[in-house]
Amino acid sequence: AQKITQTQPGMFVQEKEAVTLDCTYDTSDQSYGLFWYKQPSSGEMIFLIYQGSYDEQNATEGRYSLNFQKARKSANLVISASQLGDSAMYFCAMRPTPWDSTLTFGKGTMLLVSP
Amino acid sequence: DAEITQSPRHKITETGRQVTLACHQTWNHNNMFWYRQDLGHGLRLIHYSYGVQDTNKGEVSDGYSVSRSNTEDLPLTLESAASSQTSVYFCASSELPGQSTDTQYFGPGTRLTVL
């Protein structure tokens, strides 16, 4: 079974600084997908970024980038130039194979951005 | 705009009652999913469907059922509500079965309290 581990229950960062949220995963599959979602205090789940296991380059979406280290089975989310609106819960998730569309989620990291 | 909606947004019920949570998407997505979110557990998969008449059990399916009679809807039924089913329930959908990206998009969630 797949497992996602987010070891940081909470993180603090000052506005305009960069922050890295850790995610490690465990799978025996070769072709899988990794996702990050943001959940603000309002409760909705917002898709941020995707990385495929065969993608050669790290994914980027605006201020979000994914530091993908396949050999170490890690997929850390990097947020550059943090903003107050980045304060939220962040979840790492994995889709195990291309033909299994379900997601396994980590327990999440709460990020607080201070002025 | 296409979207995914859930109703009701909040529900209080009593132990032993049958409860149905609605999920409706207008993206014409084949895949639909139900997750529950509890403190300390992240999101866990309850049931999912890859098309009309298709349903599958997830990690925490006991006490829940789903049916898929059309593309747009995947209602989740709690046959006999228990206090352990107090949770926030999220519905999600995705478009591309068997494709590497296959991003899931989430509804706003339903907060269910079982007294």
PDB file of C-alpha atoms in Angstrom:
ATOM      1  CA  ALA A   1       0.000   0.000   0.000  1.00  0.00           C
ATOM      2  CA  GLN A   2       1.096   3.529  -0.675  1.00  0.00           C
ATOM      3  CA  LYS A   3       2.018   5.829   2.163  1.00  0.00           C
ATOM      4  CA  ILE A   4       2.567   9.581   2.299  1.00  0.00           C
ATOM      5  CA  THR A   5       4.460  11.150   5.190  1.00  0.00           C
ATOM      6  CA  GLN A   6       4.444  14.830   6.062  1.00  0.00           C
ATOM      7  CA  THR A   7       6.678  15.187   9.084  1.00  0.00           C
ATOM      8  CA  GLN A   8       6.024  18.876   9.810  1.00  0.00           C
ATOM      9  CA  PRO A   9       2.724  19.389  11.627  1.00  0.00           C
ATOM     10  CA  GLY A  10       3.267  23.145  11.529  1.00  0.00           C
ATOM     11  CA  MET A  11       5.599  25.641   9.903  1.00  0.00           C
ATOM     12  CA  PHE A  12       6.109  29.345  10.451  1.00  0.00           C
ATOM     13  CA  VAL A  13       7.530  31.730   7.872  1.00  0.00           C
ATOM     14  CA  GLN A  14       7.783  35.468   7.527  1.00  0.00           C
ATOM     15  CA  GLU A  15       6.182  37.246   4.647  1.00  0.00           C
ATOM     16  CA  LYS A  16       8.354  37.406   1.496  1.00  0.00           C
ATOM     17  CA  GLU A  17      10.548  34.503   2.616  1.00  0.00           C
ATOM     18  CA  ALA A  18      10.665  31.093   0.931  1.00  0.00           C
ATOM     19  CA  VAL A  19       9.472  27.974   2.715  1.00  0.00           C
ATOM     20  CA  THR A  20       9.796  24.257   2.012  1.00  0.00           C
ATOM     21  CA  LEU A  21       7.117  21.772   3.059  1.00  0.00           C
ATOM     22  CA  ASP A  22       8.353  18.207   3.238  1.00  0.00           C
ATOM     23  CA  CYS A  23       6.702  15.153   1.725  1.00  0.00           C
ATOM     24  CA  THR A  24       8.065  11.627   1.469  1.00  0.00           C
ATOM     25  CA  TYR A  25       6.260   8.702  -0.079  1.00  0.00           C
ATOM     26  CA  ASP A  26       6.499   4.969  -0.226  1.00  0.00           C
ATOM     27  CA  THR A  27       5.499   2.984  -3.280  1.00  0.00           C
ATOM     28  CA  SER A  28       6.682  -0.001  -5.259  1.00  0.00           C
ATOM     29  CA  ASP A  29       5.127   1.307  -8.466  1.00  0.00           C
ATOM     30  CA  GLN A  30       7.269   2.920 -11.156  1.00  0.00           C
ATOM     31  CA  SER A  31       4.694   5.216 -12.736  1.00  0.00           C
ATOM     32  CA  TYR A  32       2.909   7.414 -10.253  1.00  0.00           C
ATOM     33  CA  GLY A  33       1.819  10.993  -9.732  1.00  0.00           C
ATOM     34  CA  LEU A  34       2.366  13.409  -6.867  1.00  0.00           C
ATOM     35  CA  PHE A  35       0.066  16.297  -6.027  1.00  0.00           C
ATOM     36  CA  TRP A  36      -0.043  19.171  -3.592  1.00  0.00           C
ATOM     37  CA  TYR A  37      -3.284  20.723  -2.388  1.00  0.00           C
ATOM     38  CA  LYS A  38      -3.925  23.812  -0.270  1.00  0.00           C
ATOM     39  CA  GLN A  39      -6.755  24.016   2.238  1.00  0.00           C
ATOM     40  CA  PRO A  40      -7.340  27.538   3.606  1.00  0.00           C
ATOM     41  CA  SER A  41      -9.394  28.161   6.715  1.00  0.00           C
ATOM     42  CA  SER A  42     -12.510  28.364   4.552  1.00  0.00           C
ATOM     43  CA  GLY A  43     -12.156  24.619   4.006  1.00  0.00           C
ATOM     44  CA  GLU A  44     -11.998  24.085   0.260  1.00  0.00           C
ATOM     45  CA  MET A  45      -9.297  21.916  -1.313  1.00  0.00           C
ATOM     46  CA  ILE A  46      -7.318  23.785  -3.973  1.00  0.00           C
ATOM     47  CA  PHE A  47      -5.038  21.972  -6.415  1.00  0.00           C
ATOM     48  CA  LEU A  48      -1.581  23.566  -6.558  1.00  0.00           C
ATOM     49  CA  ILE A  49       0.896  21.459  -8.494  1.00  0.00           C
ATOM     50  CA  TYR A  50       1.516  18.044 -10.056  1.00  0.00           C
ATOM     51  CA  GLN A  51       4.666  15.992 -10.658  1.00  0.00           C
ATOM     52  CA  GLY A  52       4.791  12.773 -12.645  1.00  0.00           C
ATOM     53  CA  SER A  53       7.315  10.152 -11.685  1.00  0.00           C
ATOM     54  CA  TYR A  54       8.812  10.166 -15.191  1.00  0.00           C
ATOM     55  CA  ASP A  55       8.950  13.941 -15.518  1.00  0.00           C
ATOM     56  CA  GLU A  56      12.577  14.944 -15.907  1.00  0.00           C
ATOM     57  CA  GLN A  57      12.126  18.476 -14.702  1.00  0.00           C
ATOM     58  CA  ASN A  58      10.708  19.677 -11.415  1.00  0.00           C
ATOM     59  CA  ALA A  59       7.197  21.066 -11.761  1.00  0.00           C
ATOM     60  CA  THR A  60       6.609  24.787 -11.291  1.00  0.00           C
ATOM     61  CA  GLU A  61       3.402  26.815 -11.077  1.00  0.00           C
ATOM     62  CA  GLY A  62       3.965  30.477 -10.369  1.00  0.00           C
ATOM     63  CA  ARG A  63       5.386  30.792  -6.825  1.00  0.00           C
ATOM     64  CA  TYR A  64       5.051  27.053  -6.262  1.00  0.00           C
ATOM     65  CA  SER A  65       7.681  24.543  -7.248  1.00  0.00           C
ATOM     66  CA  LEU A  66       8.126  20.902  -6.463  1.00  0.00           C
ATOM     67  CA  ASN A  67      11.562  19.633  -5.432  1.00  0.00           C
ATOM     68  CA  PHE A  68      11.298  16.073  -6.705  1.00  0.00           C
ATOM     69  CA  GLN A  69      14.015  13.623  -5.671  1.00  0.00           C
ATOM     70  CA  LYS A  70      12.942  10.257  -6.982  1.00  0.00           C
ATOM     71  CA  ALA A  71      15.738   8.194  -5.474  1.00  0.00           C
ATOM     72  CA  ARG A  72      14.960   9.609  -2.026  1.00  0.00           C
ATOM     73  CA  LYS A  73      11.186   9.331  -2.653  1.00  0.00           C
ATOM     74  CA  SER A  74      10.614  12.919  -1.685  1.00  0.00           C
ATOM     75  CA  ALA A  75       8.410  15.585  -3.269  1.00  0.00           C
ATOM     76  CA  ASN A  76       8.825  18.768  -1.280  1.00  0.00           C
ATOM     77  CA  LEU A  77       6.743  21.850  -2.020  1.00  0.00           C
ATOM     78  CA  VAL A  78       8.652  25.116  -2.206  1.00  0.00           C
ATOM     79  CA  ILE A  79       6.724  28.362  -1.887  1.00  0.00           C
ATOM     80  CA  SER A  80       8.759  31.398  -2.848  1.00  0.00           C
ATOM     81  CA  ALA A  81       8.070  34.914  -1.582  1.00  0.00           C
ATOM     82  CA  SER A  82       5.426  33.849   0.940  1.00  0.00           C
ATOM     83  CA  GLN A  83       2.282  35.931   1.238  1.00  0.00           C
ATOM     84  CA  LEU A  84      -0.180  36.242   4.105  1.00  0.00           C
ATOM     85  CA  GLY A  85      -2.738  34.455   1.958  1.00  0.00           C
ATOM     86  CA  ASP A  86      -0.492  31.391   1.878  1.00  0.00           C
ATOM     87  CA  SER A  87      -1.439  30.624   5.484  1.00  0.00           C
ATOM     88  CA  ALA A  88      -3.288  27.327   5.158  1.00  0.00           C
ATOM     89  CA  MET A  89      -3.082  23.579   5.511  1.00  0.00           C
ATOM     90  CA  TYR A  90      -1.068  21.881   2.775  1.00  0.00           C
ATOM     91  CA  PHE A  91      -1.544  18.282   1.747  1.00  0.00           C
ATOM     92  CA  CYS A  92       0.732  16.060  -0.279  1.00  0.00           C
ATOM     93  CA  ALA A  93      -0.996  13.242  -2.168  1.00  0.00           C
ATOM     94  CA  MET A  94      -0.030  10.400  -4.458  1.00  0.00           C
ATOM     95  CA  ARG A  95      -1.825   8.603  -7.254  1.00  0.00           C
ATOM     96  CA  PRO A  96      -0.255   5.141  -7.383  1.00  0.00           C
ATOM     97  CA  THR A  97      -0.491   4.199 -11.067  1.00  0.00           C
ATOM     98  CA  PRO A  98      -1.898   5.724 -14.279  1.00  0.00           C
ATOM     99  CA  TRP A  99      -4.874   3.333 -14.198  1.00  0.00           C
ATOM    100  CA  ASP A 100      -5.710   3.940 -10.514  1.00  0.00           C
ATOM    101  CA  SER A 101      -7.007   7.467 -10.197  1.00  0.00           C
ATOM    102  CA  THR A 102      -7.472   7.418  -6.422  1.00  0.00           C
ATOM    103  CA  LEU A 103      -5.324   9.572  -4.137  1.00  0.00           C
ATOM    104  CA  THR A 104      -3.579   8.739  -0.884  1.00  0.00           C
ATOM    105  CA  PHE A 105      -3.055  11.817   1.262  1.00  0.00           C
ATOM    106  CA  GLY A 106      -0.560  12.769   3.925  1.00  0.00           C
ATOM    107  CA  LYS A 107      -1.789  14.238   7.197  1.00  0.00           C
ATOM    108  CA  GLY A 108      -0.895  17.746   6.172  1.00  0.00           C
ATOM    109  CA  THR A 109       1.279  20.656   7.277  1.00  0.00           C
ATOM    110  CA  MET A 110      -0.169  23.867   8.685  1.00  0.00           C
ATOM    111  CA  LEU A 111       1.689  26.888   7.340  1.00  0.00           C
ATOM    112  CA  LEU A 112       1.419  30.246   9.078  1.00  0.00           C
ATOM    113  CA  VAL A 113       2.817  33.328   7.364  1.00  0.00           C
ATOM    114  CA  SER A 114       3.518  36.285   9.619  1.00  0.00           C
ATOM    115  CA  PRO A 115       3.871  39.939   8.548  1.00  0.00           C
TER     116      PRO A 115
ATOM    117  CA  ASP B   1     -18.666  27.771 -15.419  1.00  0.00           C
ATOM    118  CA  ALA B   2     -18.388  24.059 -14.791  1.00  0.00           C
ATOM    119  CA  GLU B   3     -18.219  23.144 -11.131  1.00  0.00           C
ATOM    120  CA  ILE B   4     -18.691  20.520  -8.455  1.00  0.00           C
ATOM    121  CA  THR B   5     -21.262  21.102  -5.727  1.00  0.00           C
ATOM    122  CA  GLN B   6     -22.165  19.324  -2.519  1.00  0.00           C
ATOM    123  CA  SER B   7     -25.344  19.475  -0.488  1.00  0.00           C
ATOM    124  CA  PRO B   8     -26.117  20.005   2.239  1.00  0.00           C
ATOM    125  CA  ARG B   9     -23.101  21.990   3.410  1.00  0.00           C
ATOM    126  CA  HIS B  10     -23.922  21.259   7.032  1.00  0.00           C
ATOM    127  CA  LYS B  11     -25.973  18.412   8.472  1.00  0.00           C
ATOM    128  CA  ILE B  12     -26.798  17.303  11.996  1.00  0.00           C
ATOM    129  CA  THR B  13     -28.397  13.915  12.411  1.00  0.00           C
ATOM    130  CA  GLU B  14     -29.018  11.294  15.050  1.00  0.00           C
ATOM    131  CA  THR B  15     -27.400   7.935  15.536  1.00  0.00           C
ATOM    132  CA  GLY B  16     -29.109   5.229  13.501  1.00  0.00           C
ATOM    133  CA  ARG B  17     -30.651   7.484  10.883  1.00  0.00           C
ATOM    134  CA  GLN B  18     -29.974   7.086   7.174  1.00  0.00           C
ATOM    135  CA  VAL B  19     -28.261  10.096   5.638  1.00  0.00           C
ATOM    136  CA  THR B  20     -27.492  10.885   2.013  1.00  0.00           C
ATOM    137  CA  LEU B  21     -24.938  13.469   0.941  1.00  0.00           C
ATOM    138  CA  ALA B  22     -25.234  14.761  -2.593  1.00  0.00           C
ATOM    139  CA  CYS B  23     -22.423  15.462  -5.050  1.00  0.00           C
ATOM    140  CA  HIS B  24     -23.031  16.967  -8.481  1.00  0.00           C
ATOM    141  CA  GLN B  25     -20.464  17.936 -11.122  1.00  0.00           C
ATOM    142  CA  THR B  26     -20.989  19.682 -14.414  1.00  0.00           C
ATOM    143  CA  TRP B  27     -17.580  18.917 -15.957  1.00  0.00           C
ATOM    144  CA  ASN B  28     -18.797  15.639 -17.446  1.00  0.00           C
ATOM    145  CA  HIS B  29     -15.949  13.875 -15.639  1.00  0.00           C
ATOM    146  CA  ASN B  30     -15.950  10.095 -15.633  1.00  0.00           C
ATOM    147  CA  ASN B  31     -14.214   9.708 -12.263  1.00  0.00           C
ATOM    148  CA  MET B  32     -15.849  10.683  -8.969  1.00  0.00           C
ATOM    149  CA  PHE B  33     -14.616  10.162  -5.430  1.00  0.00           C
ATOM    150  CA  TRP B  34     -15.738  10.537  -1.825  1.00  0.00           C
ATOM    151  CA  TYR B  35     -13.257  11.292   0.975  1.00  0.00           C
ATOM    152  CA  ARG B  36     -13.646  12.032   4.648  1.00  0.00           C
ATOM    153  CA  GLN B  37     -11.395  14.401   6.563  1.00  0.00           C
ATOM    154  CA  ASP B  38     -10.718  13.985  10.255  1.00  0.00           C
ATOM    155  CA  LEU B  39      -8.170  15.691  12.481  1.00  0.00           C
ATOM    156  CA  GLY B  40      -4.912  13.786  12.438  1.00  0.00           C
ATOM    157  CA  HIS B  41      -5.850  11.644   9.445  1.00  0.00           C
ATOM    158  CA  GLY B  42      -5.785  13.891   6.418  1.00  0.00           C
ATOM    159  CA  LEU B  43      -8.255  12.769   3.747  1.00  0.00           C
ATOM    160  CA  ARG B  44      -9.219   9.121   3.419  1.00  0.00           C
ATOM    161  CA  LEU B  45     -10.969   7.513   0.487  1.00  0.00           C
ATOM    162  CA  ILE B  46     -14.450   6.125   1.103  1.00  0.00           C
ATOM    163  CA  HIS B  47     -15.811   5.108  -2.325  1.00  0.00           C
ATOM    164  CA  TYR B  48     -15.131   5.963  -5.922  1.00  0.00           C
ATOM    165  CA  SER B  49     -16.575   5.478  -9.379  1.00  0.00           C
ATOM    166  CA  TYR B  50     -14.986   5.421 -12.825  1.00  0.00           C
ATOM    167  CA  GLY B  51     -18.264   5.699 -14.707  1.00  0.00           C
ATOM    168  CA  VAL B  52     -21.991   5.030 -14.727  1.00  0.00           C
ATOM    169  CA  GLN B  53     -22.896   1.840 -12.880  1.00  0.00           C
ATOM    170  CA  ASP B  54     -19.301   1.478 -11.617  1.00  0.00           C
ATOM    171  CA  THR B  55     -18.570   1.750  -7.877  1.00  0.00           C
ATOM    172  CA  ASN B  56     -15.577   0.698  -5.816  1.00  0.00           C
ATOM    173  CA  LYS B  57     -14.698   0.583  -2.128  1.00  0.00           C
ATOM    174  CA  GLY B  58     -11.952   2.698  -0.682  1.00  0.00           C
ATOM    175  CA  GLU B  59      -9.933   2.538   2.500  1.00  0.00           C
ATOM    176  CA  VAL B  60     -12.797   3.392   4.894  1.00  0.00           C
ATOM    177  CA  SER B  61     -15.948   2.129   3.154  1.00  0.00           C
ATOM    178  CA  ASP B  62     -17.661   0.324   6.057  1.00  0.00           C
ATOM    179  CA  GLY B  63     -21.035   1.908   6.806  1.00  0.00           C
ATOM    180  CA  TYR B  64     -21.175   3.829   3.513  1.00  0.00           C
ATOM    181  CA  SER B  65     -22.580   3.134   0.068  1.00  0.00           C
ATOM    182  CA  VAL B  66     -22.693   4.908  -3.281  1.00  0.00           C
ATOM    183  CA  SER B  67     -24.515   4.482  -6.566  1.00  0.00           C
ATOM    184  CA  ARG B  68     -23.796   6.009  -9.976  1.00  0.00           C
ATOM    185  CA  SER B  69     -26.834   6.253 -12.217  1.00  0.00           C
ATOM    186  CA  ASN B  70     -25.559   9.137 -14.355  1.00  0.00           C
ATOM    187  CA  THR B  71     -22.290  10.926 -15.082  1.00  0.00           C
ATOM    188  CA  GLU B  72     -23.032  14.025 -13.017  1.00  0.00           C
ATOM    189  CA  ASP B  73     -23.968  12.589  -9.603  1.00  0.00           C
ATOM    190  CA  LEU B  74     -22.446  10.338  -6.961  1.00  0.00           C
ATOM    191  CA  PRO B  75     -24.549  10.397  -3.778  1.00  0.00           C
ATOM    192  CA  LEU B  76     -23.001   9.011  -0.599  1.00  0.00           C
ATOM    193  CA  THR B  77     -25.349   7.177   1.798  1.00  0.00           C
ATOM    194  CA  LEU B  78     -24.709   6.426   5.435  1.00  0.00           C
ATOM    195  CA  GLU B  79     -26.994   3.468   6.028  1.00  0.00           C
ATOM    196  CA  SER B  80     -27.195   3.873   9.827  1.00  0.00           C
ATOM    197  CA  ALA B  81     -25.272   6.900  11.012  1.00  0.00           C
ATOM    198  CA  ALA B  82     -22.795   6.433  13.862  1.00  0.00           C
ATOM    199  CA  SER B  83     -20.975   9.027  15.966  1.00  0.00           C
ATOM    200  CA  SER B  84     -17.702   7.806  14.426  1.00  0.00           C
ATOM    201  CA  GLN B  85     -18.968   9.118  11.098  1.00  0.00           C
ATOM    202  CA  THR B  86     -18.944  12.702  12.322  1.00  0.00           C
ATOM    203  CA  SER B  87     -16.545  14.261   9.839  1.00  0.00           C
ATOM    204  CA  VAL B  88     -16.116  16.589   6.899  1.00  0.00           C
ATOM    205  CA  TYR B  89     -16.935  14.867   3.622  1.00  0.00           C
ATOM    206  CA  PHE B  90     -15.421  15.894   0.306  1.00  0.00           C
ATOM    207  CA  CYS B  91     -16.490  14.879  -3.141  1.00  0.00           C
ATOM    208  CA  ALA B  92     -14.024  15.124  -6.024  1.00  0.00           C
ATOM    209  CA  SER B  93     -13.962  14.424  -9.737  1.00  0.00           C
ATOM    210  CA  SER B  94     -11.315  13.956 -12.415  1.00  0.00           C
ATOM    211  CA  GLU B  95     -11.415  13.755 -16.164  1.00  0.00           C
ATOM    212  CA  LEU B  96      -8.682  11.610 -17.532  1.00  0.00           C
ATOM    213  CA  PRO B  97      -8.760   7.986 -16.429  1.00  0.00           C
ATOM    214  CA  GLY B  98      -5.511   6.270 -17.157  1.00  0.00           C
ATOM    215  CA  GLN B  99      -3.708   9.507 -17.897  1.00  0.00           C
ATOM    216  CA  SER B 100      -0.726  10.730 -15.937  1.00  0.00           C
ATOM    217  CA  THR B 101      -2.101  14.106 -14.856  1.00  0.00           C
ATOM    218  CA  ASP B 102      -5.712  13.198 -13.993  1.00  0.00           C
ATOM    219  CA  THR B 103      -6.050  15.973 -11.432  1.00  0.00           C
ATOM    220  CA  GLN B 104      -8.884  15.711  -8.923  1.00  0.00           C
ATOM    221  CA  TYR B 105     -10.992  18.787  -8.281  1.00  0.00           C
ATOM    222  CA  PHE B 106     -12.876  19.002  -5.018  1.00  0.00           C
ATOM    223  CA  GLY B 107     -16.286  20.191  -3.945  1.00  0.00           C
ATOM    224  CA  PRO B 108     -16.685  22.588  -1.002  1.00  0.00           C
ATOM    225  CA  GLY B 109     -17.288  19.817   1.543  1.00  0.00           C
ATOM    226  CA  THR B 110     -20.152  18.773   3.822  1.00  0.00           C
ATOM    227  CA  ARG B 111     -19.764  18.961   7.585  1.00  0.00           C
ATOM    228  CA  LEU B 112     -21.754  16.091   9.131  1.00  0.00           C
ATOM    229  CA  THR B 113     -22.405  15.772  12.844  1.00  0.00           C
ATOM    230  CA  VAL B 114     -23.940  12.580  14.228  1.00  0.00           C
ATOM    231  CA  LEU B 115     -25.379  12.976  17.733  1.00  0.00           C
TER     232      LEU B 115
END
